[in-house]
Short mmCIF file of C-alpha atoms in Angstrom, two decimals:
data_model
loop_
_atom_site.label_atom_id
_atom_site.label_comp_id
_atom_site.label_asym_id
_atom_site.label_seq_id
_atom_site.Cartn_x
_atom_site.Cartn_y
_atom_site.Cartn_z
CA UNK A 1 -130.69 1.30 -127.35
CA UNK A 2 -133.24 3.93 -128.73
CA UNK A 3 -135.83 3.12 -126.84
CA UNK A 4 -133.39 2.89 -123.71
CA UNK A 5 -132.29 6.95 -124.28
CA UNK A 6 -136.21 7.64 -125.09
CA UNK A 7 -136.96 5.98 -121.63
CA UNK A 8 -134.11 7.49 -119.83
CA UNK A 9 -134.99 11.05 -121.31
CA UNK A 10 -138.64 10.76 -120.21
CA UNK A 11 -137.72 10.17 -116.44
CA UNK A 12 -135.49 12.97 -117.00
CA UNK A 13 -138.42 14.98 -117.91
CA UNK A 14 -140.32 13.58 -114.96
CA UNK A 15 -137.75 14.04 -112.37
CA UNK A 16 -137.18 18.31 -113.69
CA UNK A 17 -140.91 18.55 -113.97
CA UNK A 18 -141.41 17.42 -109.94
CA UNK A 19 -138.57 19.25 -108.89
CA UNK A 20 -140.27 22.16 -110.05
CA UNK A 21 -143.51 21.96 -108.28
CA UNK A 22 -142.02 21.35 -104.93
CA UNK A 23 -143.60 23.94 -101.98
CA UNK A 24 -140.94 24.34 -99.31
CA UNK A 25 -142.78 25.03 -96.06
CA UNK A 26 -141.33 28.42 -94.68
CA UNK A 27 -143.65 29.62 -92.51
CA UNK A 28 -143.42 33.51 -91.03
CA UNK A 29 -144.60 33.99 -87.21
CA UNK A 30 -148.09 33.79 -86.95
CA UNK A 31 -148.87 33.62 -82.84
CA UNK A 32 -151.35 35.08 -81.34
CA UNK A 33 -150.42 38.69 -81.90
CA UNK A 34 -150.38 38.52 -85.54
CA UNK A 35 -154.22 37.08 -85.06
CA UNK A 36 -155.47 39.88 -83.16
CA UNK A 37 -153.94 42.20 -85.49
CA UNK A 38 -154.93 40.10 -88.43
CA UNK A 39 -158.74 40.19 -87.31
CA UNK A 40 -158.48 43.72 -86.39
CA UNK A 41 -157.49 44.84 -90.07
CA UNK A 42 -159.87 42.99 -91.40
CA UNK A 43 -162.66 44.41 -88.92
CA UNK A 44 -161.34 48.17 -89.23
CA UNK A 45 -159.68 48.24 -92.79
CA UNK A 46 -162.72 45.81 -94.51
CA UNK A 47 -165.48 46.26 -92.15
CA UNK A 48 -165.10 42.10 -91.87
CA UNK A 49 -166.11 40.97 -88.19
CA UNK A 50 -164.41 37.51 -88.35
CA UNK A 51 -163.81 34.86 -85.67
CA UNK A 52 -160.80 33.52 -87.71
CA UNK A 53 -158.42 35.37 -90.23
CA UNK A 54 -159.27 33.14 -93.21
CA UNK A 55 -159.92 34.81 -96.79
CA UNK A 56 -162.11 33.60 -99.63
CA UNK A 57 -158.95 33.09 -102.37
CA UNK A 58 -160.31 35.46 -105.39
CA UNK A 59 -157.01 36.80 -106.95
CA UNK A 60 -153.78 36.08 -106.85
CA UNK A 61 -151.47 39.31 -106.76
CA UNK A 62 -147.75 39.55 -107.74
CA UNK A 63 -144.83 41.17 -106.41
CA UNK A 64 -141.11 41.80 -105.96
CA UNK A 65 -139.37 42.09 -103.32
CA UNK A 66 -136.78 44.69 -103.86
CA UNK A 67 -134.43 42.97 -101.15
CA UNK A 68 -131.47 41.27 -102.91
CA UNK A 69 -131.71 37.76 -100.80
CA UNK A 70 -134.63 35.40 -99.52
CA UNK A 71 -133.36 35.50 -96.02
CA UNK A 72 -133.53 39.27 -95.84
CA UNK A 73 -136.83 39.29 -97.37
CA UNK A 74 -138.01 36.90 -94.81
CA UNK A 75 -136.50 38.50 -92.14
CA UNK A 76 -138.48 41.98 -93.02
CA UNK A 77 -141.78 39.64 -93.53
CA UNK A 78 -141.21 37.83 -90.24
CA UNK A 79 -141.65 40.03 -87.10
CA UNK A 80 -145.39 40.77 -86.51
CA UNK A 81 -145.79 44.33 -85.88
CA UNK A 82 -144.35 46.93 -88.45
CA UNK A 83 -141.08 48.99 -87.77
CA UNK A 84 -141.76 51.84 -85.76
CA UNK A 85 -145.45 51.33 -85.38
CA UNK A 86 -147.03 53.67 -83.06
CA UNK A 87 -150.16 51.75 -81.54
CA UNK A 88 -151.05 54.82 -80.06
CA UNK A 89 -151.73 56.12 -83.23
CA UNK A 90 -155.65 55.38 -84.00
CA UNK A 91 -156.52 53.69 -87.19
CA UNK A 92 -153.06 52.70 -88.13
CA UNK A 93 -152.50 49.25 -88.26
CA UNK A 94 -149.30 47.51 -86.96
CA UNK A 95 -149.80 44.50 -88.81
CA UNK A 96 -146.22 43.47 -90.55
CA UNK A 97 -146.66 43.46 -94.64
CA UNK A 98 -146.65 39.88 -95.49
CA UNK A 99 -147.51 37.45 -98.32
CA UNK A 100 -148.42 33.63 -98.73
CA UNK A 101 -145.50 32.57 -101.28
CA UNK A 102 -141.84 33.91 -101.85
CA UNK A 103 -140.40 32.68 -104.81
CA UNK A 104 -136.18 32.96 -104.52
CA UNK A 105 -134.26 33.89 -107.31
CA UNK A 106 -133.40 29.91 -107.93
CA UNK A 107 -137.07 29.46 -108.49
CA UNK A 108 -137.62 27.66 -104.94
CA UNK A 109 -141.17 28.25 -104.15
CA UNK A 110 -141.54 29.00 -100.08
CA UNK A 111 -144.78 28.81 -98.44
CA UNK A 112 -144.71 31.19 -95.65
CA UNK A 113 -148.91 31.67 -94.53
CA UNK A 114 -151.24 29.20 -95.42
CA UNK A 115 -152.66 29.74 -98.59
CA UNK A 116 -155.94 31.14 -96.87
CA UNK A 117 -154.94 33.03 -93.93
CA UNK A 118 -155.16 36.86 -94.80
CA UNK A 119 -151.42 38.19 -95.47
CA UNK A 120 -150.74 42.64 -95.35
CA UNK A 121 -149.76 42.91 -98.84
CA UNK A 122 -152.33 44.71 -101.07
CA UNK A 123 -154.31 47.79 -100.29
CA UNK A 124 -158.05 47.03 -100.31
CA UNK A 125 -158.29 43.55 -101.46
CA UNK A 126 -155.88 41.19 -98.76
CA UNK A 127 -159.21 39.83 -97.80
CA UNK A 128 -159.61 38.00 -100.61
CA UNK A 129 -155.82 37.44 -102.68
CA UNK A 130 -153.07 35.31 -102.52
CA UNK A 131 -149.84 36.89 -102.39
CA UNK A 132 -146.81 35.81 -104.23
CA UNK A 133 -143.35 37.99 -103.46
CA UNK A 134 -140.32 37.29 -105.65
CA UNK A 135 -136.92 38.18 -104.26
CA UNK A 136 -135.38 40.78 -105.86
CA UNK A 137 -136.99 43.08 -108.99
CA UNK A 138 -133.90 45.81 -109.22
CA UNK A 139 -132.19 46.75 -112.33
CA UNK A 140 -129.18 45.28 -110.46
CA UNK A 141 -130.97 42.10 -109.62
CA UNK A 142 -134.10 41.69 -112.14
CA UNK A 143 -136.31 39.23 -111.76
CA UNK A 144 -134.85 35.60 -113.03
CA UNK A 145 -135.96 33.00 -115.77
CA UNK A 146 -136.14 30.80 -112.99
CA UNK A 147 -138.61 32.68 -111.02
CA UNK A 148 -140.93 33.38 -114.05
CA UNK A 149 -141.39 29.25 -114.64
CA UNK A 150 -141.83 29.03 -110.74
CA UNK A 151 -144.55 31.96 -110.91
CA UNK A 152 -146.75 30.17 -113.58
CA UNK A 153 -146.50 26.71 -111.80
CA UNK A 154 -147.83 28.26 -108.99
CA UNK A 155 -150.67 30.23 -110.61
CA UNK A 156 -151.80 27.27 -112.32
CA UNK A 157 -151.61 25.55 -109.28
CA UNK A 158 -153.37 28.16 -107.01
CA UNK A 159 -155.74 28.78 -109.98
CA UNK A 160 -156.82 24.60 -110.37
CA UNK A 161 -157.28 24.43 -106.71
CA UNK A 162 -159.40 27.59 -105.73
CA UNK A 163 -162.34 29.24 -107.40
CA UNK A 164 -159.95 32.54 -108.23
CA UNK A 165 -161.25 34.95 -110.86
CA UNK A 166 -158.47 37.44 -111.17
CA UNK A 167 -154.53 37.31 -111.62
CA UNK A 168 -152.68 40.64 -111.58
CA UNK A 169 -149.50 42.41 -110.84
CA UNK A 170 -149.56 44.64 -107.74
CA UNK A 171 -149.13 48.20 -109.89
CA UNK A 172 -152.78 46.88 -111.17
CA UNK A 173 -154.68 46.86 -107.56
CA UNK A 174 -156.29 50.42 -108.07
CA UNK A 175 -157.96 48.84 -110.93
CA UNK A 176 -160.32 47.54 -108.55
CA UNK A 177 -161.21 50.72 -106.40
CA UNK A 178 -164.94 50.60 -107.76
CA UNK A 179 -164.97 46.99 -107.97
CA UNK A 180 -167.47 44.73 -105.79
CA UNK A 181 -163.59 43.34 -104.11
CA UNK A 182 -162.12 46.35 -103.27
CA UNK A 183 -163.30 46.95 -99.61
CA UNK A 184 -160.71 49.78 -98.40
CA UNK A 185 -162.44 52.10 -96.30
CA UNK A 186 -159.69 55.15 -96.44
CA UNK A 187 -160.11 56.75 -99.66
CA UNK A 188 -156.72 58.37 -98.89
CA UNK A 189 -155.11 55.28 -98.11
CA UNK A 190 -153.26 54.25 -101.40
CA UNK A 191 -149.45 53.55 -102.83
CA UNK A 192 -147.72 53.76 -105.86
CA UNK A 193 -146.61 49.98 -107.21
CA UNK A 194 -144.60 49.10 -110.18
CA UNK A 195 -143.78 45.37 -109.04
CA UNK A 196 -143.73 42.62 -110.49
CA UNK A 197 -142.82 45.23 -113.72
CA UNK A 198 -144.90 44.69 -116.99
CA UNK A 199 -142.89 42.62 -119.00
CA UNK A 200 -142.59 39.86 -116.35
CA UNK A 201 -146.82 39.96 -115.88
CA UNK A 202 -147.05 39.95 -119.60
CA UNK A 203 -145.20 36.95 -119.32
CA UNK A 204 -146.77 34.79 -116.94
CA UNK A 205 -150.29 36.16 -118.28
CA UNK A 206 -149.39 34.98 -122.24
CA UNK A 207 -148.37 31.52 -120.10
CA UNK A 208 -151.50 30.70 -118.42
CA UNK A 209 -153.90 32.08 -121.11
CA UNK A 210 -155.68 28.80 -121.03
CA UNK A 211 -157.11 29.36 -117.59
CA UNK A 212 -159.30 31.98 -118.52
CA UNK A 213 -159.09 34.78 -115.83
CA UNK A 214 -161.23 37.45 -116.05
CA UNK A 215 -160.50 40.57 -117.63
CA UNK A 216 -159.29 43.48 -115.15
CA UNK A 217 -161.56 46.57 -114.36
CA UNK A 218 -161.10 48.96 -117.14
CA UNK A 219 -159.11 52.66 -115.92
CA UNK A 220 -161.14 55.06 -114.58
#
């Protein structure tokens, strides 16, 4: 009977533990448009000439949302040109802010981009980081216990299949402004982050400790 429970407890632990690392396939528009404009940011934002909009995974960069639900966050991902975009207006890139994960509130994992195609969702460094959105990230709707488990799966994931040096939240990016990464050719061009908030990075950082990211460019 003992060994019966222990047996029944392990596939128990088996069954949660897959569950977990499931990747539901969710993928944003990406026709031809969202190509062009991909290359072109690369090519006029990085100075990248590319025949493809594939990146190099380095870092892997977290956010929040700020919507309350993962179909309105996918519906603002979705379209391929930005709101209002004035292609008339030179320089300014209509390429519709993406990333290559959105993790709902449940802790479902979506894969919207494949994990190297360049996503719009980090000034100066989208050519070489892996985004991962969570939904939410108010003080109405924080970001959930369920989503913080998710998060680290996928970093150690990401992190055991790709050569990536760096994990950091998105308030950390201007870390990098004199780093060999950082390739942002508007030194005006720059936004104030706070997401995924510090206590939730702390948290996933103290997680994957083992993996031995590099430490972050020190402040200016």
């Amino acid at each position: 009977m003992k060994h019966h429970i222990i047996y029944l407890l392990f596939i128990c632990i088996l069954t949660a533990c897959s569950s977990s690392k499931t990747i539901v396939e969710h993928p944003i528009t990406f026709n031809e448009e969202r190509k062009i404009l991909t290359l072109e940011y690369l090519q006029n934002r990085y100075g990248l000439e590319q025949d493809s909009p594939e990146i190099e995974p380095k870092m892997i960069v977290l956010h929040w949302t700020v919507i309350p639900t993962f179909e309105k966050s996918f519906e603002a991902f979705d379209p391929v040109t930005l709101p209002n975009w004035r292609p008339d207006i030179k320089n300014v890139s209509g390429l519709n802010v993406s990333s290559q994960f959105m993790v709902d509130r449940d802790g479902t994992i979506y894969q919207l981009l494949p994990e190297t195609t360049m996503a719009r969702h980090v000034i100066g460094l989208n050519h070489c980081a892996i985004g991962v959105e969570n939904v939410g990230g108010t003080e109405e709707l924080p970001l959930t216990k369920a989503q913080l488990n998710s998060n680290i799966w996928l970093v150690k994931y990401l992190k055991d299949k790709y050569d990536i040096d760096y994990l950091i939240g998105h308030y950390e990016y201007t870390l990098f402004e004199n780093h060999p990464l950082w390739l942002e050719i508007d030194e005006g061009y720059r936004t104030v982050k706070t997401d995924p908030g510090t206590e939730f990075m702390g948290k996933v950082r103290n997680a994957v400790k083992k993996l031995n990211f590099k430490e972050l460019p020190k402040t200016k």
